[in-house]
Amino acid sequence: MLTQVEICYICNIFSLYNYKMKYFTLIVIITIIAVSGVIFLSQKKPVTSLVSTPEESQQSSSPNIPVSSIVSQNLDTPWSIAFLPDKSFLVTERKGDVWLIDPNKNSSPSLIAKIENAKEIGEGGLLGIVLHPNFTTNSFVYLYYTYTQNGENTLNRVVRMVFKDKKLTDEKVIVDKIPGASNHNGGRIKFGPDGFLYIATGDAQNPSQAQNKNSLAGKILRVTDSGKPAAGNPFNNLVYSYGHRNVQGLSWDSNGNLWATEHGRSGALSGLDELNLIQIGKNYGWPDIEGDEKKSGMETARRNSGSTTWAPSGA
């Protein structure tokens, strides 16, 4: 049972009809993950600057209502955030740009990289970003993005870059040819407590591949910081768990358990978004089961949205 309260910046909003939302405001909200599911609470208040002052926060805060502050505006489909040691942060835009934003300074965001190979195709594009656990010594930043091969085949990859002099350079591919499509690309990447990199992938609109343990689609992958299979992986490849539709969030609780948020079906029958407790080598059922359904050898979601839609993002 997950009871951890996490503070995160939510920067990826999916509509029920998968259309692109341009130029929306990046806000800070408090995410509460409770027994009943994932509940997002936020309160907007008038602001005249990028960051509210301590006096403003004290006047408007209460024990029950979290306060949010605008730290940047006019971003184009921001998708993921990585916090730097000085509390500034990097933000990916799905079209391929990476921005440096410092909420402690009254300054405009700085464009630090344009990932030329990233292609914004439907839900795909430049997605996840994460710092290496030893970032302060090696300056490594990891990115997940969608690209096309020969202008036709849609794929995803994870690359490693170096952050130096407020620029990202020296791109190196560490995991390549993850199946992609206009939808269901996954894209969340995070380093776990074990020091390995976890990579969430989607089924690339080919549900049967989620059950194929030799495919990188519809999986949570676990790799070393150079992209090799992590020691102890259950199938002697990159795969950590399988049977996923489109994992969007990864997070570890205080006991070291890995949880994942996952998009359920969309369209007229939308719903059944899931919260799953991830265990090594386990099968999470897609496309054979979803929601509360059960089947031998498959894991049933700990919580699901039923006939409503959460469209959960990060966790």
Coordinates of C-alpha atoms in Angstrom, one line a residue:
M1 CA 0.0 0.0 0.0
L2 CA 1.5 3.3 -1.1
T3 CA 1.2 6.2 1.4
Q4 CA 4.2 8.3 0.3
V5 CA 3.5 12.0 -0.3
E6 CA 5.6 13.4 -3.1
I7 CA 6.0 16.9 -4.4
C8 CA 6.4 17.1 -8.1
Y9 CA 6.1 19.4 -11.0
I10 CA 3.4 18.2 -13.4
C11 CA 4.3 19.2 -16.9
N12 CA 2.6 16.7 -19.2
I13 CA -1.1 16.9 -19.7
F14 CA -2.9 14.5 -21.9
S15 CA -6.4 15.1 -23.2
L16 CA -9.0 12.4 -23.8
Y17 CA -8.8 13.1 -27.5
N18 CA -5.0 13.1 -27.8
Y19 CA -4.7 16.6 -29.3
K20 CA -1.8 18.9 -28.7
M21 CA -2.0 21.6 -26.1
K22 CA 0.1 24.6 -26.9
Y23 CA 1.5 27.2 -24.6
F24 CA 0.2 26.2 -21.2
T25 CA 1.6 27.3 -17.9
L26 CA 4.0 25.1 -15.9
I27 CA 2.7 24.9 -12.3
V28 CA 3.8 23.3 -9.2
I29 CA 1.2 21.1 -7.4
I30 CA 1.3 18.6 -4.6
T31 CA 0.7 15.0 -5.6
I32 CA -0.9 12.8 -2.9
I33 CA -0.9 9.0 -3.6
A34 CA -3.3 7.4 -1.2
V35 CA -5.0 4.1 -0.8
S36 CA -7.9 5.3 -2.9
G37 CA -5.7 6.1 -5.8
V38 CA -3.9 9.1 -7.1
I39 CA -5.4 12.5 -6.2
F40 CA -4.1 15.8 -7.4
L41 CA -4.9 18.9 -5.4
S42 CA -3.9 22.4 -6.5
Q43 CA -4.9 26.0 -5.9
K44 CA -4.2 28.8 -8.3
K45 CA -3.7 32.2 -6.8
P46 CA -3.0 35.6 -8.5
V47 CA 0.6 36.2 -9.1
T48 CA 2.6 39.2 -10.3
S49 CA 6.0 37.5 -10.5
L50 CA 7.4 34.1 -11.5
V51 CA 7.8 33.1 -7.8
S52 CA 5.7 34.1 -4.9
T53 CA 7.4 35.8 -2.0
P54 CA 7.5 34.1 1.5
E55 CA 5.0 36.7 2.8
E56 CA 2.6 35.8 0.0
S57 CA 2.9 32.1 0.7
Q58 CA 2.4 32.6 4.4
Q59 CA -0.7 34.7 3.9
S60 CA -2.3 32.3 1.4
S61 CA -1.3 28.9 2.8
S62 CA -3.4 26.7 5.1
P63 CA -2.9 23.3 6.6
N64 CA -5.2 21.8 4.0
I65 CA -4.8 23.7 0.8
P66 CA -1.4 23.6 -1.0
V67 CA -0.1 26.8 -2.7
S68 CA 1.2 26.8 -6.2
S69 CA 3.4 29.3 -7.9
I70 CA 4.0 30.1 -11.6
V71 CA 7.7 29.6 -12.4
S72 CA 7.6 29.7 -16.2
Q73 CA 5.1 30.3 -19.0
N74 CA 4.7 29.8 -22.7
L75 CA 6.3 26.4 -22.9
D76 CA 5.3 24.2 -25.8
T77 CA 4.1 20.8 -24.4
P78 CA 6.6 20.4 -21.6
W79 CA 6.9 16.7 -20.6
S80 CA 9.5 16.1 -17.9
I81 CA 11.7 17.9 -15.3
A82 CA 15.1 17.1 -13.9
F83 CA 16.2 19.2 -10.8
L84 CA 19.8 20.4 -10.7
P85 CA 21.8 20.6 -7.4
D86 CA 21.3 24.4 -7.3
K87 CA 17.5 23.9 -7.4
S88 CA 17.2 25.2 -11.0
F89 CA 15.8 22.5 -13.3
L90 CA 15.8 21.2 -16.9
V91 CA 12.6 20.9 -18.8
T92 CA 12.0 18.9 -22.0
E93 CA 9.5 20.0 -24.6
R94 CA 8.1 17.4 -26.8
K95 CA 9.2 19.2 -30.0
G96 CA 12.8 18.6 -29.0
D97 CA 14.0 21.5 -26.9
V98 CA 15.5 21.4 -23.5
W99 CA 15.2 24.5 -21.3
L100 CA 17.0 25.6 -18.1
I101 CA 14.7 27.4 -15.6
D102 CA 15.8 28.9 -12.4
P103 CA 12.8 29.8 -10.1
N104 CA 15.1 31.6 -7.7
K105 CA 16.0 34.2 -10.3
N106 CA 13.8 36.7 -12.2
S107 CA 15.2 35.6 -15.5
S108 CA 13.9 34.0 -18.7
P109 CA 14.4 30.3 -19.4
S110 CA 17.5 29.4 -21.3
L111 CA 17.4 27.1 -24.3
I112 CA 20.3 24.7 -23.7
A113 CA 19.7 22.1 -26.4
K114 CA 17.7 21.3 -29.5
I115 CA 17.6 17.5 -30.0
E116 CA 17.6 17.5 -33.8
N117 CA 16.7 13.8 -34.1
A118 CA 13.7 14.0 -31.8
K119 CA 10.4 13.9 -33.8
E120 CA 7.1 15.0 -32.3
I121 CA 4.8 12.4 -33.6
G122 CA 1.4 12.2 -31.9
E123 CA 2.3 11.6 -28.2
G124 CA 5.9 10.9 -29.1
G125 CA 8.9 13.3 -29.2
L126 CA 11.4 14.4 -26.6
L127 CA 10.0 12.9 -23.4
G128 CA 11.9 11.8 -20.2
I129 CA 14.9 13.4 -18.7
V130 CA 16.9 12.4 -15.6
L131 CA 20.3 13.2 -14.0
H132 CA 22.9 10.5 -13.3
P133 CA 23.2 9.7 -9.5
N134 CA 26.7 11.0 -9.7
F135 CA 25.8 14.1 -11.7
T136 CA 27.9 16.4 -9.6
T137 CA 31.1 14.6 -10.7
N138 CA 30.2 13.3 -14.2
S139 CA 27.6 15.9 -15.4
F140 CA 25.6 13.1 -17.2
V141 CA 22.0 13.8 -18.3
Y142 CA 19.8 11.1 -19.8
L143 CA 17.0 11.7 -22.3
Y144 CA 14.3 9.5 -23.9
Y145 CA 13.0 10.5 -27.3
T146 CA 11.1 9.4 -30.4
Y147 CA 12.7 9.4 -33.8
T148 CA 12.2 8.0 -37.3
Q149 CA 14.4 5.5 -39.2
N150 CA 14.7 6.2 -42.9
G151 CA 11.9 8.6 -42.5
E152 CA 9.4 5.8 -42.0
N153 CA 9.9 3.5 -39.0
T154 CA 9.0 5.2 -35.7
L155 CA 11.3 4.2 -32.8
N156 CA 12.4 5.5 -29.4
R157 CA 15.9 5.6 -27.8
V158 CA 17.6 6.7 -24.6
V159 CA 20.7 8.9 -24.9
R160 CA 23.3 10.2 -22.5
M161 CA 24.6 13.8 -22.8
V162 CA 26.9 16.1 -20.8
F163 CA 25.7 19.3 -19.2
K164 CA 28.5 21.8 -19.3
D165 CA 28.5 25.6 -19.4
K166 CA 24.7 25.6 -19.5
K167 CA 24.6 23.4 -22.6
L168 CA 23.9 19.8 -23.3
T169 CA 26.4 18.2 -25.7
D170 CA 28.1 14.9 -26.6
E171 CA 25.0 12.8 -27.3
K172 CA 25.6 9.1 -26.9
V173 CA 22.9 6.4 -27.6
I174 CA 22.8 3.9 -24.8
V175 CA 19.5 2.0 -25.6
D176 CA 18.1 2.1 -29.1
K177 CA 15.3 0.8 -31.3
I178 CA 12.6 0.7 -28.7
P179 CA 9.4 0.3 -30.8
G180 CA 7.5 3.5 -31.2
A181 CA 4.3 4.8 -32.8
S182 CA 2.1 8.0 -32.8
N183 CA 0.8 6.8 -29.4
H184 CA 2.0 4.5 -26.5
N185 CA 5.6 5.4 -26.4
G186 CA 6.1 5.4 -22.6
G187 CA 9.1 7.7 -22.0
R188 CA 9.6 8.0 -18.3
I189 CA 13.2 7.3 -17.1
K190 CA 14.5 7.3 -13.5
F191 CA 17.4 5.9 -11.6
G192 CA 16.4 3.5 -8.9
P193 CA 17.8 3.1 -5.3
D194 CA 19.9 0.2 -6.8
G195 CA 21.7 2.7 -9.1
F196 CA 20.3 1.2 -12.3
L197 CA 18.3 3.2 -14.9
Y198 CA 14.7 2.2 -15.3
I199 CA 13.0 2.9 -18.6
A200 CA 9.2 2.9 -19.2
T201 CA 8.1 1.9 -22.7
G202 CA 4.7 1.6 -24.3
D203 CA 3.3 -1.1 -26.5
A204 CA 3.7 1.1 -29.6
Q205 CA 0.0 0.4 -30.5
N206 CA 0.9 -3.3 -31.0
P207 CA -0.6 -4.9 -27.8
S208 CA 0.8 -8.4 -28.4
Q209 CA 4.4 -7.1 -28.1
A210 CA 3.7 -6.3 -24.4
Q211 CA 3.7 -10.1 -23.8
N212 CA 6.8 -10.8 -25.8
K213 CA 9.7 -10.9 -23.4
N214 CA 12.2 -10.4 -26.2
S215 CA 10.6 -7.1 -27.4
L216 CA 11.4 -3.8 -25.7
A217 CA 7.8 -2.6 -26.2
G218 CA 5.3 -2.6 -23.3
K219 CA 8.0 -3.0 -20.7
I220 CA 9.9 -1.5 -17.8
L221 CA 13.5 -1.9 -18.7
R222 CA 16.4 -1.9 -16.2
V223 CA 19.9 -1.1 -17.4
T224 CA 23.3 0.1 -16.3
D225 CA 24.3 3.7 -16.8
S226 CA 25.9 2.7 -20.1
G227 CA 22.8 0.8 -21.3
K228 CA 23.8 -2.8 -20.6
P229 CA 21.4 -5.3 -19.0
A230 CA 21.4 -4.8 -15.2
A231 CA 22.8 -7.7 -13.2
G232 CA 19.9 -9.9 -12.0
N233 CA 17.5 -9.1 -14.8
P234 CA 15.0 -12.0 -15.0
F235 CA 15.3 -12.8 -18.7
N236 CA 18.9 -12.1 -19.5
N237 CA 18.1 -9.0 -21.4
L238 CA 17.0 -5.4 -20.6
V239 CA 13.5 -6.4 -19.5
Y240 CA 12.6 -6.0 -15.8
S241 CA 8.8 -6.4 -16.0
Y242 CA 6.4 -6.9 -18.9
G243 CA 2.7 -6.8 -20.0
H244 CA 2.4 -3.0 -19.9
R245 CA 0.3 -0.8 -22.1
N246 CA 1.8 2.6 -21.6
V247 CA 3.7 3.3 -18.4
Q248 CA 4.0 7.0 -17.6
G249 CA 5.2 7.3 -14.1
L250 CA 7.8 5.5 -11.9
S251 CA 8.5 6.1 -8.2
W252 CA 9.9 4.2 -5.2
D253 CA 8.3 4.4 -1.8
S254 CA 10.1 4.7 1.5
N255 CA 10.4 0.9 1.7
G256 CA 12.1 0.7 -1.7
N257 CA 9.1 -0.6 -3.6
L258 CA 8.7 0.4 -7.2
W259 CA 5.3 1.8 -8.3
A260 CA 4.2 2.7 -11.8
T261 CA 1.3 4.7 -13.2
E262 CA -0.1 3.5 -16.5
H263 CA -2.5 4.7 -19.1
G264 CA -5.5 2.6 -19.7
R265 CA -7.6 2.4 -22.8
S266 CA -8.8 5.6 -24.6
G267 CA -11.5 6.7 -26.9
A268 CA -15.2 5.9 -26.4
L269 CA -14.3 3.2 -23.8
S270 CA -11.7 5.3 -22.0
G271 CA -10.7 4.4 -18.4
L272 CA -8.9 1.7 -16.5
D273 CA -5.8 3.8 -15.8
E274 CA -3.7 1.8 -13.4
L275 CA -1.4 2.0 -10.3
N276 CA 0.8 -1.0 -10.2
L277 CA 3.3 -2.4 -7.7
I278 CA 6.2 -3.5 -9.8
Q279 CA 8.1 -6.6 -9.0
I280 CA 11.0 -8.1 -11.0
G281 CA 10.0 -10.6 -13.7
K282 CA 6.2 -10.1 -13.2
N283 CA 3.6 -10.0 -16.0
Y284 CA 1.2 -7.0 -15.7
G285 CA -1.4 -8.5 -18.0
W286 CA -1.8 -6.2 -21.0
P287 CA -3.6 -6.9 -23.3
D288 CA -5.1 -10.1 -21.7
I289 CA -6.3 -8.4 -18.5
E290 CA -6.9 -4.8 -17.3
G291 CA -8.4 -3.1 -14.3
D292 CA -9.7 -5.6 -11.7
E293 CA -9.5 -8.6 -14.0
K294 CA -7.5 -11.6 -12.9
K295 CA -5.6 -14.3 -14.7
S296 CA -3.2 -16.9 -13.5
G297 CA 0.4 -15.8 -13.9
M298 CA -0.5 -12.1 -14.2
E299 CA -0.6 -9.2 -11.8
T300 CA -3.8 -7.3 -11.2
A301 CA -3.5 -3.5 -10.7
R302 CA -3.5 -2.3 -7.1
R303 CA -5.8 0.5 -8.1
N304 CA -7.5 1.5 -11.3
S305 CA -9.8 4.3 -12.5
G306 CA -12.7 2.2 -13.5
S307 CA -14.8 3.9 -16.2
T308 CA -13.3 7.3 -15.5
T309 CA -10.0 8.6 -16.7
W310 CA -7.1 9.7 -14.6
A311 CA -4.6 10.0 -17.5
P312 CA -1.8 9.9 -14.9
S313 CA 1.6 11.4 -15.8
G314 CA 4.6 11.3 -13.5
A315 CA 4.7 9.6 -10.1

